[in-house]
XYZ file of C-alpha atoms in Angstrom:
288
model
C 36.298 36.638 24.499
C 36.524 33.210 22.374
C 37.328 32.879 18.802
C 36.358 36.649 16.528
C 34.565 36.049 12.649
C 37.172 38.120 11.324
C 39.994 39.710 12.300
C 40.604 43.455 10.754
C 44.484 44.772 10.939
C 44.446 48.580 10.062
C 42.256 51.539 10.497
C 42.533 53.886 7.242
C 39.786 53.799 5.007
C 39.817 50.313 3.604
C 40.118 48.648 7.087
C 37.011 50.912 8.289
C 35.261 49.948 4.786
C 35.499 46.412 5.822
C 34.628 46.918 9.082
C 31.395 48.340 8.431
C 30.601 46.031 5.819
C 31.276 42.957 8.438
C 29.041 44.695 11.403
C 26.472 45.232 8.873
C 26.361 41.272 8.074
C 25.911 40.749 11.568
C 29.873 39.612 12.098
C 31.758 39.221 15.402
C 35.278 41.790 14.688
C 38.558 42.628 15.846
C 38.950 45.859 14.549
C 42.723 46.794 15.219
C 45.128 49.983 14.630
C 44.570 53.541 16.486
C 42.087 55.592 18.320
C 43.291 58.712 15.744
C 42.622 56.012 12.725
C 45.189 56.984 10.266
C 47.840 59.232 10.219
C 48.166 59.530 6.275
C 44.545 60.472 6.150
C 45.015 63.077 9.557
C 47.389 64.766 8.028
C 46.137 65.423 4.261
C 45.627 69.267 3.818
C 42.164 68.804 1.587
C 40.543 66.005 0.103
C 38.242 66.537 -3.071
C 37.789 63.083 -4.669
C 35.859 61.149 -1.872
C 32.310 60.760 -3.149
C 30.012 62.462 -0.509
C 32.975 64.495 1.723
C 34.110 67.325 -0.624
C 36.887 69.536 0.386
C 37.145 68.233 3.338
C 40.083 68.499 5.525
C 42.002 65.162 6.862
C 41.209 65.856 10.263
C 37.932 66.282 9.912
C 37.789 63.416 7.728
C 38.912 61.454 10.723
C 35.971 62.943 12.511
C 33.498 61.817 10.064
C 34.836 58.221 10.073
C 35.006 57.976 13.976
C 31.478 59.354 14.282
C 30.686 57.077 11.993
C 32.328 53.901 13.920
C 30.888 55.032 16.977
C 27.384 55.157 15.550
C 27.793 51.774 14.017
C 28.916 50.362 17.778
C 32.694 49.155 16.518
C 35.100 49.781 18.982
C 38.964 50.461 18.090
C 41.734 47.844 19.635
C 44.502 49.928 19.934
C 47.241 47.132 19.674
C 49.666 45.965 16.749
C 49.578 43.023 15.365
C 53.107 41.502 15.009
C 52.514 38.522 13.742
C 49.294 36.158 12.195
C 49.632 32.393 12.553
C 47.755 30.219 10.245
C 46.116 28.301 12.392
C 44.415 26.120 9.379
C 41.140 26.270 10.734
C 41.631 30.188 12.339
C 44.542 32.379 12.532
C 46.591 33.671 15.292
C 46.968 37.226 15.836
C 50.215 38.467 18.025
C 50.150 41.959 18.936
C 52.689 44.429 20.475
C 50.896 44.561 23.651
C 51.392 41.046 23.773
C 48.277 39.764 23.290
C 47.022 37.302 21.163
C 43.785 36.850 19.365
C 42.183 34.184 18.179
C 39.692 34.852 14.039
C 38.268 32.831 11.588
C 39.151 34.736 8.916
C 42.088 37.388 8.559
C 41.560 41.321 6.026
C 44.816 43.007 5.549
C 44.364 46.313 5.185
C 47.522 47.945 7.237
C 48.250 50.495 4.349
C 51.626 50.971 2.854
C 54.152 49.208 3.931
C 58.500 48.782 4.417
C 60.079 48.398 1.031
C 63.253 48.972 1.941
C 65.395 46.366 4.735
C 67.863 47.457 6.722
C 70.987 44.888 5.573
C 71.002 41.790 7.440
C 67.887 42.203 9.070
C 65.764 39.206 6.728
C 68.808 36.640 7.319
C 68.518 37.005 11.184
C 64.661 37.205 11.995
C 63.939 35.206 14.368
C 67.973 34.680 15.780
C 68.430 38.112 17.289
C 66.057 40.195 14.688
C 62.796 40.915 16.330
C 59.423 43.006 15.511
C 58.170 43.506 18.724
C 60.511 44.449 21.873
C 57.315 43.547 24.706
C 56.271 40.094 22.929
C 60.575 38.953 22.571
C 61.875 41.730 25.759
C 62.429 38.127 28.263
C 64.862 36.815 26.038
C 67.120 39.634 26.501
C 67.794 40.036 30.104
C 70.827 41.333 30.746
C 71.548 41.469 27.840
C 72.621 43.957 24.871
C 69.645 44.922 22.621
C 69.545 48.074 19.958
C 66.450 49.292 19.114
C 65.446 50.913 16.342
C 62.181 52.769 15.936
C 59.900 54.719 13.826
C 58.006 57.088 16.093
C 57.777 58.296 19.381
C 54.622 55.858 19.602
C 57.076 53.538 20.790
C 59.218 54.572 23.485
C 56.777 53.014 25.755
C 58.201 49.516 24.655
C 61.689 50.930 24.524
C 61.207 51.771 28.697
C 59.704 48.372 28.992
C 63.158 47.234 27.646
C 65.303 49.107 29.871
C 64.036 47.092 32.684
C 65.184 43.826 31.601
C 67.841 44.031 29.493
C 71.430 45.110 30.638
C 71.862 47.559 28.270
C 70.166 49.310 25.702
C 71.190 51.543 22.837
C 67.870 53.653 20.927
C 67.491 54.512 17.517
C 64.463 56.939 16.744
C 64.391 57.616 12.855
C 61.786 60.771 13.570
C 61.951 63.802 14.685
C 61.278 65.655 17.840
C 62.127 65.346 21.782
C 63.223 61.786 22.848
C 60.708 61.000 26.122
C 62.674 57.201 27.222
C 64.627 56.120 30.587
C 67.483 57.489 31.639
C 68.851 54.781 31.309
C 68.630 53.876 27.626
C 71.001 55.202 25.593
C 69.728 57.224 22.519
C 71.800 56.894 19.577
C 71.161 59.105 16.780
C 72.913 57.638 13.645
C 71.517 55.618 10.847
C 71.214 52.392 10.314
C 73.188 50.707 7.732
C 73.568 47.072 8.508
C 72.555 43.850 11.122
C 75.649 41.004 11.299
C 77.026 37.947 13.218
C 77.225 34.612 12.469
C 74.511 31.761 13.797
C 72.770 34.900 15.806
C 73.704 38.441 15.205
C 76.321 40.408 17.342
C 76.696 43.640 16.141
C 74.652 46.641 14.716
C 76.391 49.298 12.307
C 75.335 52.664 12.091
C 77.352 55.020 9.186
C 79.606 56.024 11.867
C 79.917 53.646 13.987
C 79.845 49.609 14.885
C 78.159 48.490 18.703
C 78.065 45.101 19.849
C 74.347 43.719 20.322
C 72.536 40.670 21.401
C 69.381 41.964 19.611
C 67.948 44.124 17.530
C 64.434 44.594 17.293
C 63.026 47.256 14.727
C 59.620 48.740 15.734
C 57.185 49.997 12.733
C 53.971 51.234 11.819
C 53.765 48.110 10.200
C 55.504 44.960 9.631
C 56.154 43.806 6.248
C 52.826 41.803 4.885
C 55.126 38.388 4.087
C 56.710 38.701 7.428
C 53.620 39.745 9.557
C 51.679 36.443 7.854
C 54.075 33.882 7.147
C 53.682 32.262 3.573
C 51.883 35.124 2.129
C 52.702 35.650 -0.822
C 53.685 39.066 -2.400
C 54.864 41.111 -5.920
C 56.832 44.107 -5.171
C 55.990 43.721 -1.866
C 52.648 44.097 -1.793
C 50.082 41.361 -1.131
C 48.828 39.522 -4.107
C 45.191 39.240 -3.921
C 42.463 38.293 -6.815
C 39.684 40.558 -7.543
C 37.786 39.242 -4.458
C 41.107 40.903 -2.926
C 41.694 37.021 -1.866
C 45.308 35.246 -1.034
C 46.391 32.370 -1.998
C 45.622 31.557 2.097
C 42.644 30.627 2.410
C 41.089 32.684 4.930
C 43.440 35.732 4.742
C 41.940 38.660 2.562
C 43.495 42.244 1.344
C 42.484 45.570 0.796
C 43.821 49.587 0.314
C 47.496 50.598 -0.269
C 48.757 46.879 1.066
C 47.805 45.262 -1.990
C 49.468 48.376 -4.538
C 49.101 50.891 -6.320
C 46.864 53.594 -6.887
C 47.254 54.949 -3.172
C 42.983 56.729 -3.083
C 40.652 56.160 -0.374
C 38.520 55.282 -2.485
C 40.007 52.185 -4.505
C 41.250 51.717 -0.262
C 37.195 52.345 0.846
C 36.048 49.578 -2.650
C 38.020 47.590 -1.469
C 37.487 47.034 2.050
C 34.027 46.256 0.968
C 34.835 43.495 -1.389
C 37.182 42.355 1.425
C 34.757 41.973 3.761
C 32.035 40.220 1.764
C 34.327 37.746 1.042
C 35.332 37.365 4.067
C 31.955 37.276 5.416
C 30.810 34.382 2.693
C 34.359 32.450 3.803
C 33.291 32.289 8.015
C 29.804 31.684 6.387
C 30.754 28.124 4.380
C 32.966 27.178 7.630
C 30.427 27.448 9.815
C 28.031 25.346 7.716
C 30.983 22.822 7.002
């Protein structure tokens, strides 16, 4: 596919607004997210303060958003960014599906992110803690791993890991039936901490301690400064100016990821500004 002008992470109001603006400005965009766009929007009962869509349910709002994407011929690539590397003149996006994409600029619109980390999680990141089972599974061939997941959408990664690792403990943090390989040990306990010396060796829950070689934490979104190494955050949110610029050249952020208030209108407005800033950045670099 070659290099994209703008990579947009997230398919909520902020990401969609950014995608529409960038498309209108004739930029080659990569929109990473979900086909049903936003679970947060979808589950809203009635939205009364979004201009032009009075008293819409979340489900109906998502349908309108999808219709507009279709009219503008904007495709959603259903995948999750796990890490984004700043390569200087461009960014490299690694995804949960194992794909790699190059983009001249990045817009982060992934919504609210984790504010609570397990004890030891940050300490052992890259030393037994990972946020992508598909990416790092080969490193754990014949070993013992634990996988902690926020949603059933991650169950396919659990099955993939089960084909490679000697043993997989699966700790689902969501309600409902669990559909994973029979070789996986499902643990209905609350994770507390990750421990080890030079690398991970234990996962502790409220009820037991498990000897493991690695711990995979699969959340809907990754903390911004872990998603983009080198990014500046304030109280867990991405720090931006009024042009939605981060401290990293070519990297912009918008919507809930930049902080309160968590409002769809605010997110859409910031998405528009972020896209205009990204467009200007791409055009400037093209003329160098």
